[in-house]
Short mmCIF file of C-alpha atoms and ligand atoms in Angstrom, two decimals:
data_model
loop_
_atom_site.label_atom_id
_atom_site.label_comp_id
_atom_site.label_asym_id
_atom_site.label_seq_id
_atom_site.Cartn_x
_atom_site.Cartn_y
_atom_site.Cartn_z
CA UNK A 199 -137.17 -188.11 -131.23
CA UNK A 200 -134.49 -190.54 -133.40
CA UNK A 201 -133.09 -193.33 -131.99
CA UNK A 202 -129.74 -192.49 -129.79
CA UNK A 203 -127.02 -195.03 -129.81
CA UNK A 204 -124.04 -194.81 -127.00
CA UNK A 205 -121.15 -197.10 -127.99
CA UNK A 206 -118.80 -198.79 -126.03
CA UNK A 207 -118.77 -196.87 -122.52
CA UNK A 208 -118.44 -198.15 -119.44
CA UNK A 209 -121.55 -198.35 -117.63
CA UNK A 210 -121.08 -197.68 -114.14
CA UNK A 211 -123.86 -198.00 -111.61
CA UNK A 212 -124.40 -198.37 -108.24
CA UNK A 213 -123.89 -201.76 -108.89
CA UNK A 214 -122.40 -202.82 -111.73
CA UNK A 215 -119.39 -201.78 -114.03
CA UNK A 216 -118.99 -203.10 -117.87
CA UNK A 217 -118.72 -202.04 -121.18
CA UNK A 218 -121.56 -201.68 -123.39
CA UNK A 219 -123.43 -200.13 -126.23
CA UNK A 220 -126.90 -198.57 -124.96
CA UNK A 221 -129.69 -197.78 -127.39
CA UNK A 222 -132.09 -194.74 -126.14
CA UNK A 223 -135.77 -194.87 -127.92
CA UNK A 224 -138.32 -192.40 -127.24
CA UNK A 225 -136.44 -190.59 -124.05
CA UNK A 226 -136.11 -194.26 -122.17
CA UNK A 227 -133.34 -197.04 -122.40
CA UNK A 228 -134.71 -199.50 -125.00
CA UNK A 229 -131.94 -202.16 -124.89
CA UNK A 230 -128.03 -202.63 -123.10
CA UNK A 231 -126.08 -204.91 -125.14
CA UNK A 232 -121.96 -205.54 -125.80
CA UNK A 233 -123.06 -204.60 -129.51
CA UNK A 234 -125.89 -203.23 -130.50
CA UNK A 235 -126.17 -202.60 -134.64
CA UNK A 236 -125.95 -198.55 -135.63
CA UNK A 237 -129.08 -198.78 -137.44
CA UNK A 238 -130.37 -195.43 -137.89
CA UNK A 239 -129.88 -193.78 -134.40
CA UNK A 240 -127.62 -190.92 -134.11
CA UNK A 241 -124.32 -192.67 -132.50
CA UNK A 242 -122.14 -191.12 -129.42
CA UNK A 243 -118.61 -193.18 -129.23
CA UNK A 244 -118.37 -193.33 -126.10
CA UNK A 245 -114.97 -195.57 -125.51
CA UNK A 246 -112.24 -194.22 -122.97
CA UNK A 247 -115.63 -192.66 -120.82
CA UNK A 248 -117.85 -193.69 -118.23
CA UNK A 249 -121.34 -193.94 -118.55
CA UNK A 250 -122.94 -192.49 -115.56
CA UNK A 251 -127.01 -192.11 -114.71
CA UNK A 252 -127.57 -188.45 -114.35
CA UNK A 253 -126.96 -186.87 -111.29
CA UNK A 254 -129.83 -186.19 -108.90
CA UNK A 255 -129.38 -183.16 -106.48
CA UNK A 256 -132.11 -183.03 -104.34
CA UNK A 257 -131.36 -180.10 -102.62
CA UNK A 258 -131.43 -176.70 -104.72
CA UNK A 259 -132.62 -173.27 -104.07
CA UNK A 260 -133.17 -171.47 -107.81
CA UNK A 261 -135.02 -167.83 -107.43
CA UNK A 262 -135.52 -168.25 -104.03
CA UNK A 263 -136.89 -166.10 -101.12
CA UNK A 264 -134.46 -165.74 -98.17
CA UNK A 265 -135.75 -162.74 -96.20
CA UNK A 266 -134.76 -159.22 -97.66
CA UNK A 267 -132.40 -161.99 -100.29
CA UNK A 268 -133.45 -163.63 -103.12
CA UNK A 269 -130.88 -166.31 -105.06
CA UNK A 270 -129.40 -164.86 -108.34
CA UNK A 271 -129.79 -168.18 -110.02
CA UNK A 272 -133.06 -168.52 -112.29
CA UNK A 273 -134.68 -171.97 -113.00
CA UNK A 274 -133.08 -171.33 -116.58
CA UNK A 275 -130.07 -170.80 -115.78
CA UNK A 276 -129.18 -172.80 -112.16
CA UNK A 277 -130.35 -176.02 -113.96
CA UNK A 278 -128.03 -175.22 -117.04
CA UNK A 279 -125.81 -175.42 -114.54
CA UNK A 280 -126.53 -178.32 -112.86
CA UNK A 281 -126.74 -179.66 -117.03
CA UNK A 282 -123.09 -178.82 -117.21
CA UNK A 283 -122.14 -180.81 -114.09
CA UNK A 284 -124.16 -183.85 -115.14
CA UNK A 285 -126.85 -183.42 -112.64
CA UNK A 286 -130.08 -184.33 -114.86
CA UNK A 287 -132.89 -183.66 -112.03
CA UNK A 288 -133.05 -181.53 -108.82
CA UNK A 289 -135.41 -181.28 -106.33
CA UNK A 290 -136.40 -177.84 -105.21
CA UNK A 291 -138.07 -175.95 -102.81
CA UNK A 292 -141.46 -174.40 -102.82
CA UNK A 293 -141.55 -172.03 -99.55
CA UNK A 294 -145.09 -171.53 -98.04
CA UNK A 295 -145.36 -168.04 -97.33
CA UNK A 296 -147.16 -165.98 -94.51
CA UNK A 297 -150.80 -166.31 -95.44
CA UNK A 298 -150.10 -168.97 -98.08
CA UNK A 299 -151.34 -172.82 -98.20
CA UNK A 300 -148.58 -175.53 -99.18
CA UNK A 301 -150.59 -176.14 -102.27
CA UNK A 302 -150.34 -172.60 -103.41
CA UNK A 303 -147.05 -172.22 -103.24
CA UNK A 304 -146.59 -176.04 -104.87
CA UNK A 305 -148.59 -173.97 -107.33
CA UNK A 306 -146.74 -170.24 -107.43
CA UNK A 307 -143.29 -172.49 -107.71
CA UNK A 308 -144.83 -174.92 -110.97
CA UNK A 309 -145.80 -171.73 -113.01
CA UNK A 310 -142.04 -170.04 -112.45
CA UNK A 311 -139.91 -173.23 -113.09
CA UNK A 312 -142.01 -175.12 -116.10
CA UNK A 313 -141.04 -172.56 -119.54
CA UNK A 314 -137.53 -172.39 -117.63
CA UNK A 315 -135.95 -175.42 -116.31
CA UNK A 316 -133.77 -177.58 -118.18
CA UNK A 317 -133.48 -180.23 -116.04
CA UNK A 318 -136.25 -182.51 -115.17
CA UNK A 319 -137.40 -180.96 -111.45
CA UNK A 320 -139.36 -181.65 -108.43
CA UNK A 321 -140.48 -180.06 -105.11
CA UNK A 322 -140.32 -180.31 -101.85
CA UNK A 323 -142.61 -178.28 -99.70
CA UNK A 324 -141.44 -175.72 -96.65
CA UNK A 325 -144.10 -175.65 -94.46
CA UNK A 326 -143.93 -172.52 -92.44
CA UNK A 327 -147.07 -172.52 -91.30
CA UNK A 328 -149.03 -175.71 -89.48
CA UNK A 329 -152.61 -175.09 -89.40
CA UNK A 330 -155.52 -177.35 -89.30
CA UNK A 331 -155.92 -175.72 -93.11
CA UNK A 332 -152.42 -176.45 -94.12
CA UNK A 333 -152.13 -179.97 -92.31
CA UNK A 334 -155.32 -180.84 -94.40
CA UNK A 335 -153.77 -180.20 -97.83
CA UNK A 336 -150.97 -182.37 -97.18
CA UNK A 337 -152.38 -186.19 -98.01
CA UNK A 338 -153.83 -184.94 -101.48
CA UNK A 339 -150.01 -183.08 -102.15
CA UNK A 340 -148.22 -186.68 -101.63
CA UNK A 341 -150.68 -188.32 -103.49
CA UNK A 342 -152.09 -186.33 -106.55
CA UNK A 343 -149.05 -183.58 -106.63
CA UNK A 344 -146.05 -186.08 -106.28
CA UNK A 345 -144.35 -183.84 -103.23
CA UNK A 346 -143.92 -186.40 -100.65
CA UNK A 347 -141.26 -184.50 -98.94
CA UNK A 348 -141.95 -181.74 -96.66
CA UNK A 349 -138.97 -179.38 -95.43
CA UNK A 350 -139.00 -177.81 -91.91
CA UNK A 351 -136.99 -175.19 -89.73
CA UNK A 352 -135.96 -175.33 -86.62
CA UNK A 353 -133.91 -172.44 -87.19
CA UNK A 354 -134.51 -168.49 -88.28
CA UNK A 355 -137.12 -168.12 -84.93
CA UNK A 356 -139.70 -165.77 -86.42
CA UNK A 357 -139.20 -166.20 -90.07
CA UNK A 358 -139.22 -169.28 -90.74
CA UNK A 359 -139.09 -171.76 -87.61
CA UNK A 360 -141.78 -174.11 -86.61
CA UNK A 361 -141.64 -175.59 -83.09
CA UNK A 362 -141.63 -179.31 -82.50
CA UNK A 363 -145.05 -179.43 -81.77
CA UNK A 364 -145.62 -178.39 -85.60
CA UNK A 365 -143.23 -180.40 -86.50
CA UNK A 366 -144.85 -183.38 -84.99
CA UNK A 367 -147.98 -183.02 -86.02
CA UNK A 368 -147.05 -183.02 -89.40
CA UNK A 369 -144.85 -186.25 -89.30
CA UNK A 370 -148.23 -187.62 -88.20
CA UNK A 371 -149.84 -186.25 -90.58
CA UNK A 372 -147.82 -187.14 -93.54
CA UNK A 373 -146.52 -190.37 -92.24
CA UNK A 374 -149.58 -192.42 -93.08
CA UNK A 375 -149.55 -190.87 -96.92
CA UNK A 376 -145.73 -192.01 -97.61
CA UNK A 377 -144.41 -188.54 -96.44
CA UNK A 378 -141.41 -187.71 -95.41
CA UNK A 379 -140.19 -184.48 -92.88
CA UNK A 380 -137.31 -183.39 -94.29
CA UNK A 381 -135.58 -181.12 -91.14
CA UNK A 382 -133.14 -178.08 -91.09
CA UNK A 383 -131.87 -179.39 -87.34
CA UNK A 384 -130.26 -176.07 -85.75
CA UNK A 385 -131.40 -175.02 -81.88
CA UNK A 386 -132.69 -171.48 -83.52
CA UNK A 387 -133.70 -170.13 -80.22
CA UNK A 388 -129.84 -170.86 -78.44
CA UNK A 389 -128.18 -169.30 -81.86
CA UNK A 390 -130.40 -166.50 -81.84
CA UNK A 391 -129.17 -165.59 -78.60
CA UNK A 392 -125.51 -166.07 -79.21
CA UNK A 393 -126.12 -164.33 -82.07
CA UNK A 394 -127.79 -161.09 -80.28
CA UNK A 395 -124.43 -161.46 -77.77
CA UNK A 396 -121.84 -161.52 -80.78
CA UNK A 397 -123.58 -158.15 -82.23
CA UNK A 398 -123.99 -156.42 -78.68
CA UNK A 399 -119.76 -157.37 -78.37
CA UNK A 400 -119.41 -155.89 -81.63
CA UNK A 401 -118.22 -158.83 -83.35
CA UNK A 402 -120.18 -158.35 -86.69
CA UNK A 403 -117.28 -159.95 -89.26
CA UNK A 404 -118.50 -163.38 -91.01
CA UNK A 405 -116.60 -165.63 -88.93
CA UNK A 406 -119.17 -164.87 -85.79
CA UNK A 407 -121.79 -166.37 -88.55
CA UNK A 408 -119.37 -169.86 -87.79
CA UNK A 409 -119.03 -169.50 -84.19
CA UNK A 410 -122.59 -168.62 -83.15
CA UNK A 411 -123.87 -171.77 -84.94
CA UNK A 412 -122.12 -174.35 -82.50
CA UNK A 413 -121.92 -177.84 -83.62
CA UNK A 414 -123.39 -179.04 -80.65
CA UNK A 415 -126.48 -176.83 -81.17
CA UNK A 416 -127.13 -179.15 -84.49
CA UNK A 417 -126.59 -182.21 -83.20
CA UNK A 418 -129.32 -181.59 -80.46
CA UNK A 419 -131.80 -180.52 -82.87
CA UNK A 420 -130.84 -183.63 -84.89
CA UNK A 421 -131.32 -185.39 -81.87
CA UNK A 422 -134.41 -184.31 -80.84
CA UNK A 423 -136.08 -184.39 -84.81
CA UNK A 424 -135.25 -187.88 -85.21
CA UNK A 425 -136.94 -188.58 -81.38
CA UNK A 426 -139.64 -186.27 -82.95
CA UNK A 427 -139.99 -189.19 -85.81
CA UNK A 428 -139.25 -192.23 -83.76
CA UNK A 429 -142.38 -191.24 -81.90
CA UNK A 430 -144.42 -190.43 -84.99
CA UNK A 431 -143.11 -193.81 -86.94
CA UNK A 432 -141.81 -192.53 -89.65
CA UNK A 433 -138.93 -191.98 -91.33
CA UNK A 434 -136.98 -188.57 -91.24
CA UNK A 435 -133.99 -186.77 -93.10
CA UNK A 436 -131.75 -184.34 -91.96
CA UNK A 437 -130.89 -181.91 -94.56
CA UNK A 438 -126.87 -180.48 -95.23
CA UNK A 439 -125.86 -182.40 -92.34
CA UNK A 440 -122.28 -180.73 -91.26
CA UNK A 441 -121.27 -181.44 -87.67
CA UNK A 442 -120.14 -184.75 -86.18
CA UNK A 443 -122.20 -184.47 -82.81
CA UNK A 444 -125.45 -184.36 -85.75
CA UNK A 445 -124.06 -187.51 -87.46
CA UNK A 446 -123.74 -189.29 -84.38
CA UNK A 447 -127.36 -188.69 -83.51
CA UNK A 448 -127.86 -190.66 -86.83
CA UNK A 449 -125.81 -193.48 -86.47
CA UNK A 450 -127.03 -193.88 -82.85
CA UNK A 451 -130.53 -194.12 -84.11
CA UNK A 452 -129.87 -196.07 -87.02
CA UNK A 453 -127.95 -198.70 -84.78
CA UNK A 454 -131.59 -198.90 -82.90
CA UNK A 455 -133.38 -199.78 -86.13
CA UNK A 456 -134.77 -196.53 -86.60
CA UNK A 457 -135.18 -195.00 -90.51
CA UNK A 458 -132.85 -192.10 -89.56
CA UNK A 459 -131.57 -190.86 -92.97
CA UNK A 460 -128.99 -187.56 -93.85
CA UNK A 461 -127.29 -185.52 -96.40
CA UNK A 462 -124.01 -183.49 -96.94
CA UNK A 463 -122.38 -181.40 -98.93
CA UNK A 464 -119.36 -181.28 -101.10
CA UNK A 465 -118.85 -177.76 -98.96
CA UNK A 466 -118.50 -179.55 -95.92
CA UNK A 467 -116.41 -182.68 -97.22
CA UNK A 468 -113.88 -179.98 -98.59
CA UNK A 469 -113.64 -176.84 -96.86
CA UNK A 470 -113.84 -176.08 -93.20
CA UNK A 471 -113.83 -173.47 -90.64
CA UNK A 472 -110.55 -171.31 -91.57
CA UNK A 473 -112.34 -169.99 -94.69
CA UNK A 474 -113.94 -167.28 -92.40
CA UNK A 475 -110.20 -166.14 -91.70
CA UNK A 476 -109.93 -164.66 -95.16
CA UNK A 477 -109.28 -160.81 -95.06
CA UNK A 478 -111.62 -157.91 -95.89
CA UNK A 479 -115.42 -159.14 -96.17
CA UNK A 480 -114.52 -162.34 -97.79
CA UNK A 481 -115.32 -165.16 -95.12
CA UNK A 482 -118.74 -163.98 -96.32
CA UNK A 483 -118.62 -166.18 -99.46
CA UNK A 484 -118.58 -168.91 -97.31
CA UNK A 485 -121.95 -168.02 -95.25
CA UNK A 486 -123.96 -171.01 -95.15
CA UNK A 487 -126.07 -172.51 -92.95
CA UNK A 488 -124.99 -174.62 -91.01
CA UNK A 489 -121.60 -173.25 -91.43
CA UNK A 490 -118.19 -175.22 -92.21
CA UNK A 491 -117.00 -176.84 -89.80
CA UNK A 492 -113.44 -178.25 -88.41
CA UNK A 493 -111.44 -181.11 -89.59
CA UNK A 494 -112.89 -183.61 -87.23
CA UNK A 495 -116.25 -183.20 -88.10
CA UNK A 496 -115.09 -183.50 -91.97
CA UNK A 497 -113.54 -186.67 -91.45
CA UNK A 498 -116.70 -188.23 -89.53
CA UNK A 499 -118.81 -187.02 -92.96
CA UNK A 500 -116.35 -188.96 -95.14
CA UNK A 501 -116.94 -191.92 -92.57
CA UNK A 502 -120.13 -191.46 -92.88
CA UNK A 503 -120.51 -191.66 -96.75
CA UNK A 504 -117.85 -194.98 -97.04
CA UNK A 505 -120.24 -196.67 -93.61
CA UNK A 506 -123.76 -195.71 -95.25
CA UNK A 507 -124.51 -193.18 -91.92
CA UNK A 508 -125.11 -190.68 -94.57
CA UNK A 509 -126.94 -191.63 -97.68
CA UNK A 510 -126.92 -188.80 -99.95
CA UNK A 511 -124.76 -185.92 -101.44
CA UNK A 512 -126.47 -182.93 -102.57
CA UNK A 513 -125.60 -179.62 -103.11
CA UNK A 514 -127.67 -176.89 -100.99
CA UNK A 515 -126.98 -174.55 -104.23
CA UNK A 516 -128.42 -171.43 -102.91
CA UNK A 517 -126.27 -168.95 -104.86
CA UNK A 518 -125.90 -164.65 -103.62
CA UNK A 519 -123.45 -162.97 -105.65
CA UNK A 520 -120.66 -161.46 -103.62
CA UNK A 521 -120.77 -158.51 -105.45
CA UNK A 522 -124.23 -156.37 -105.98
CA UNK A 523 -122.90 -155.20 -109.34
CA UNK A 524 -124.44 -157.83 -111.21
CA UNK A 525 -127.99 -158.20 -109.73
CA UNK A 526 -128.33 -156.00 -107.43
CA UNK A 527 -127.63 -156.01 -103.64
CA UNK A 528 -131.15 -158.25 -102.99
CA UNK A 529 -129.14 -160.92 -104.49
CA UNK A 530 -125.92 -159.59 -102.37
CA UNK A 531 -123.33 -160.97 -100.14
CA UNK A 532 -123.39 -157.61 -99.55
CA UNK A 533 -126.19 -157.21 -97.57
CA UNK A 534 -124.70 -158.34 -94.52
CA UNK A 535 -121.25 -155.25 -94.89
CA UNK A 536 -121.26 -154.85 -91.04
CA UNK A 537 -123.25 -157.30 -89.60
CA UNK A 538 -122.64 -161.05 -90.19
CA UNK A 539 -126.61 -161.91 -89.41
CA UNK A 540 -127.72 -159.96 -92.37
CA UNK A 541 -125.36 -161.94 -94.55
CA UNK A 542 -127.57 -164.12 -97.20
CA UNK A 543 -127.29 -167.48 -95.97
CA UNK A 544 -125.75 -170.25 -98.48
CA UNK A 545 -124.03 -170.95 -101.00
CA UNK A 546 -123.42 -172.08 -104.76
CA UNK A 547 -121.90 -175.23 -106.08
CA UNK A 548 -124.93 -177.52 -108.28
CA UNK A 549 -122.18 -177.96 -111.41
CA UNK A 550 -119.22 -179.12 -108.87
CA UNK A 551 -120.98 -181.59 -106.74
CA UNK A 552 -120.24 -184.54 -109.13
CA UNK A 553 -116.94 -183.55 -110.51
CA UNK A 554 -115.87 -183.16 -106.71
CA UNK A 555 -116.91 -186.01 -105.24
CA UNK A 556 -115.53 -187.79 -108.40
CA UNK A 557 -112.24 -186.10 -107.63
CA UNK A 558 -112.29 -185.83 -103.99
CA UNK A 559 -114.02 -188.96 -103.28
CA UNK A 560 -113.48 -191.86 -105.67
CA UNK A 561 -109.60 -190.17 -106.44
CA UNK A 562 -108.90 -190.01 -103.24
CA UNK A 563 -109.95 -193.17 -102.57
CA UNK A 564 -112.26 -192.65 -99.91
CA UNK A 565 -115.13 -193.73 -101.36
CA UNK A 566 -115.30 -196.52 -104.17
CA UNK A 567 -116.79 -195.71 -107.63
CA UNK A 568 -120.14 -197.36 -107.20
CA UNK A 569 -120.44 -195.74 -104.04
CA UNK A 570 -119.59 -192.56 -105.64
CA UNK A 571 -122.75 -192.94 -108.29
CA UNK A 572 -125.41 -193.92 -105.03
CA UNK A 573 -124.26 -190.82 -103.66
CA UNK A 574 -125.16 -188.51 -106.36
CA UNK A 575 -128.19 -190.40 -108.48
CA UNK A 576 -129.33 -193.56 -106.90
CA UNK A 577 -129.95 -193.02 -103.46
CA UNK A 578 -131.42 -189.57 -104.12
CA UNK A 579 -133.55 -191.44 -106.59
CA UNK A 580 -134.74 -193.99 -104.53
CA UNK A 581 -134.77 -191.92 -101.23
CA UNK A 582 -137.42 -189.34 -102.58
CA UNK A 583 -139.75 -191.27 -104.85
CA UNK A 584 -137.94 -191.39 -108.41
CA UNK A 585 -136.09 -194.50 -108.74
CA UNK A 586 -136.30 -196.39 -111.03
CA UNK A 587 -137.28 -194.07 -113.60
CA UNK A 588 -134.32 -191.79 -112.43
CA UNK A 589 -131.05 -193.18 -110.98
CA UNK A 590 -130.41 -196.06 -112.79
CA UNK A 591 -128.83 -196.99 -116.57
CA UNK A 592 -131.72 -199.88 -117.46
CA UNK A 593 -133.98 -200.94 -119.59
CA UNK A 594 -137.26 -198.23 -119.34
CA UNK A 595 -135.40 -195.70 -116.99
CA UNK A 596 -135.32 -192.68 -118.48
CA UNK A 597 -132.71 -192.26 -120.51
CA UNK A 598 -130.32 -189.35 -118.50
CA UNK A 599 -126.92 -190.18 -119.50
CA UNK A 600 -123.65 -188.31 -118.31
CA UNK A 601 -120.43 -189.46 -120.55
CA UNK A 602 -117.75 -188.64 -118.42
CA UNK A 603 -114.03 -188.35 -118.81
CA UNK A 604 -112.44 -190.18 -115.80
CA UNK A 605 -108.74 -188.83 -116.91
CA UNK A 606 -109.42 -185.87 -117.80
CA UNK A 607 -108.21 -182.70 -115.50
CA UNK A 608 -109.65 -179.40 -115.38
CA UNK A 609 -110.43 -176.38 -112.96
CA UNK A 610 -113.32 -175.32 -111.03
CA UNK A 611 -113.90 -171.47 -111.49
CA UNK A 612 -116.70 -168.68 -111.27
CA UNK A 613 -115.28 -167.38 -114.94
CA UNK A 614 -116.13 -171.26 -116.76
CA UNK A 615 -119.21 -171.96 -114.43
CA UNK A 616 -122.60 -171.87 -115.94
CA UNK A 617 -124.67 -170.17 -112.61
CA UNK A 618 -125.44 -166.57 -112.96
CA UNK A 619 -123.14 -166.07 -109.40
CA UNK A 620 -120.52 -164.43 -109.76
CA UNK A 621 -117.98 -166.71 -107.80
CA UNK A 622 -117.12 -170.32 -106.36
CA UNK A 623 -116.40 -171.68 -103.05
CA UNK A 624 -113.76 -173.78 -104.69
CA UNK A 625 -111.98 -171.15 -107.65
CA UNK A 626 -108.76 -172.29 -108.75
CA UNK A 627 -109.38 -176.01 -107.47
CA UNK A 628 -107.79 -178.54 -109.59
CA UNK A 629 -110.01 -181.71 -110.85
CA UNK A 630 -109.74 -184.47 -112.44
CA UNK A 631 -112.68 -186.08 -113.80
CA UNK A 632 -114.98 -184.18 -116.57
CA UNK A 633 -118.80 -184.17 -117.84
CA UNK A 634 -118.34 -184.27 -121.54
CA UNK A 635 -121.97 -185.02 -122.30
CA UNK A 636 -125.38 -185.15 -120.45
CA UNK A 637 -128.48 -186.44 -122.32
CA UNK A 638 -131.58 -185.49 -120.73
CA UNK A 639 -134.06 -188.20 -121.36
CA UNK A 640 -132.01 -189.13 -124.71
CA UNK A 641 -131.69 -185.77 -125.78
CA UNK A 642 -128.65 -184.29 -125.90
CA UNK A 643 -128.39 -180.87 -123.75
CA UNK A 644 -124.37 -180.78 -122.93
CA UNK A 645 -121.56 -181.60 -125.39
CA UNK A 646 -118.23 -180.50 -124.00
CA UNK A 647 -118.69 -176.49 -123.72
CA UNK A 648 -121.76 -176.42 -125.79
CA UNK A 649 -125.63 -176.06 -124.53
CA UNK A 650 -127.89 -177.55 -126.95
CA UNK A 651 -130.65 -177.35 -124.83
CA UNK A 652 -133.92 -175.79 -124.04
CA UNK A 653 -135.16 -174.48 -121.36
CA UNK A 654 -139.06 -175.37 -120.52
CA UNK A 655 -137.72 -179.04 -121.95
CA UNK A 656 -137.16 -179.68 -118.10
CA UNK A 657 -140.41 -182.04 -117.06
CA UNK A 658 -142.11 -181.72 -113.45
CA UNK A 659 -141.58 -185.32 -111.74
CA UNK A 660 -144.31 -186.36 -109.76
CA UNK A 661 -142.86 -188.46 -107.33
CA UNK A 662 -144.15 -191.33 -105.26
CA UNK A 663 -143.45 -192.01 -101.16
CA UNK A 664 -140.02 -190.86 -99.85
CA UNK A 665 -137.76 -192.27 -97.18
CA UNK A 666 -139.53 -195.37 -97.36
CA UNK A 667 -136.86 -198.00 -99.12
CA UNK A 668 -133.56 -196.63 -99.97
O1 LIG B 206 -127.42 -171.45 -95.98
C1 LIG B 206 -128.29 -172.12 -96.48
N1 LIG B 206 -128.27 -173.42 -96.36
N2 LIG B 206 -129.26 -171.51 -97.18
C2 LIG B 206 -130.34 -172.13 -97.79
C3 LIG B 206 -131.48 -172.34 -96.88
C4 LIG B 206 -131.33 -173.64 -96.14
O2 LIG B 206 -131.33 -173.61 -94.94
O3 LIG B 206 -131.22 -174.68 -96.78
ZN1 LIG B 207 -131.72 -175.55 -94.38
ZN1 LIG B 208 -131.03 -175.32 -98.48
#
């Protein structure tokens, strides 16, 4: 690959904020100057934007399992959406199935995404199952495979739960390796039963999804996890954090020294509750897990972000069409016509998390601009083993570049979106802020409405320990 010149941007960072020419050599950062000379590389003018490091979602759910459901979003085309909304790398899931060792699936999950994605892409492991077997595979997975994050349930009882004593056992296990237990805190068992009460009442509409889900239900899981990893040593993250009673676990922990680390989403620092109220069947758009939540929870998550109680922003992009027309009902909202627990749980949004939180956050000044850039690339970097290679605009970090327009307005909808799904949580919504170009590893893959690139061009990260120095 020629030399790539960027001219004139303003380089913001976690850090730092200045104008300056950046020269990209062989996929890395070769030199950050005031003036660099053109030379032969291909040149981007780049004044009037921001120079951003490419967004890193760590949190996406491309062709993925979810009982009966499968997400409609392929590894091609999910991250040529996350491309489009200047997210460079994602971190996705590899679910162990019944019968299945971690590394298999690691391995079943490698062969699908590498001649598709078009992002660069890592893995975290669901471990569903925690035998002797499975617990054994683990050490050579951190340290030969680069997965050094393991996801766990303590939700869906019989599908894909694991009780605390399996969830123990592996922060013990994985600790000592530079593992990290990366937890889905619900109380599975108390919302299974409120659940079974809702249906017997015949309250089967998606709101009852909402309101048998109780807030309070995931902050005692989140609770009890971090306990669970206070008594392990090691460090643990809560996943799509969403209720205030779970972020105050956090910050209670964190006050006592403990590495207690957590996520959002730009769902649950823009929409709440009163999106179930929508007529007809369409609350069901808005089935996630954990669900939205009210105002006061929303305003402790944007406390939160500003105070450094949560760390990350990711996305949870775990796209089901509304309508079965276009992929068929397996890939359905419409599964769940009649009864809310048969509803595909989650939701899209990898091409709106940056854009949003640019708008949302940084516009309406609730968060500041550097802030705004640890949120979506360099604490997700550092947090699960890819900084400094990802995350940062230096010399030798990989060269994943998003120019962005800070001025420039434009609106969020399912009919401009890059996804396969066939809406968006946030149609119609207003922005201002705009990716005009994303170069993956000094290649050029978005420019304005145009994909130039390829999929299988995405490159598997192996990543090194997680949790461990954010
Ligand atoms: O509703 C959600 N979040 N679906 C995806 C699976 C998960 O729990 O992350
Ligand atoms: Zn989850
Ligand atoms: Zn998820």
């Amino acid at each position: 690959m020629g030399e790539v010149l960027i001219k004139g941007g303003r380089v913001v960072t976690a850090v730092d904020d200045y104008v300056a020419d950046i020269l990209v050599k062989d996929g890395q950062i070769e030199a950050i100057a005031r003036h660099l000379p053109n030379s032969d590389a291909e040149v981007h003018n780049a004044s009037g934007l921001m120079v951003l490091p490419g967004g890193v979602d760590v949190h996406t759910h491309m062709e993925f399992p979810l009982g009966p459901a499968e997400t409609c979003d392929t590894f091609e085309t999910g991250t040529r959406s996350a491309a489009f909304g200047g997210t460079t790398t994602i971190i996705d899931f590899a679910l162990q199935k019944q019968g299945e060792t971690p590394k298999q699936a690691l391995d079943r999950r490698l062969a699908l995404a590498e001649p598709q994605a078009c992002v660069d892409y890592g893995f975290h492991i669901i471990l569903t199952e925690v035998t002797p077997e499975s617990l054994s595979e683990l050490p050579d997975l951190i340290n030969q495979d680069g997965v050094s994050s393991f996801k766990m349930f303590m939700a869906y009882p019989g599908v894909l739960m694991v009780d605390d004593a399996g969830i123990f056992r592996t922060m013990r296990k994985v600790g000592t390796h530079g593992g990290m237990v990366n937890l889905h805190a619900e109380n599975g068992g108390v919302i299974q039963v409120l659940i079974e009460e809702a249906l017997a009442q015949g309250n089967t509409s998606p709101k009852y999804h909402a309101l048998t889900r109780p807030s309070i239900m995931e902050g005692e899981a989140s609770h009890r996890a971090i306990r669970l990893a206070e008594l392990a040593e090691i460090p643990v993250y809560l996943v799509h954090l969403s209720a205030k009673e779970a972020l105050d676990a956090v910050v209670e922990a964190r006050d006592r020294g403990i590495s207690a680390f957590a996520e959002t989403c730009p769902h649950y620092l823009f929409l709440t509750i009163e999106e179930y109220d929508r007529p007809d069947f369409d609350g069901a758009k808005y089935v996630m897990t954990p669900p939205l939540r009210d105002h006061t929870c929303q305003h402790a998550l944007w406390r939160g972000l500003k105070f450094d109680d949560l760390q990350i922003v990711s996305t949870d992009h775990c796209p089901f069409c509304f309508s079965e027309r276009p992929f068929g009902i397996h890939r359905s909202k419409q599964l769940g016509q009649g009864d809310f627990s048969q509803i595909p749980n989650g939701a899209p949004g990898v091409e709106f998390r940056v854009p949003l939180l640019y708008d949302g956050g940084v516009g309406g000044g609730k968060i500041s601009l550097n802030r705004f850039v640890q949120l979506t690339s360099t604490a997700p970097a550092k947090m699960f083993g890819l900084f400094p290679q990802k995350g940062a605009i230096a010399v030798g970090s990989d060269a994943d570049l998003v120019l962005f327009d800070p001025q420039k307005p434009h609106i969020l909808s399912a009919s401009t979106h890059h996804s396969n799904v066939d809406y968006s949580l946030f149609e119609g919504r207003q922005v201002t802020g705009k990716v005009e170009k994303v170069f993956l590893r000094g290649e050029l893959v978005v420019d304005g409405d145009r994909w130039l690139g390829k999929p299988g061009n995405g490159r598997y990260q192996k990543r090194s320990a997680s949790g461990r120095v954010i």
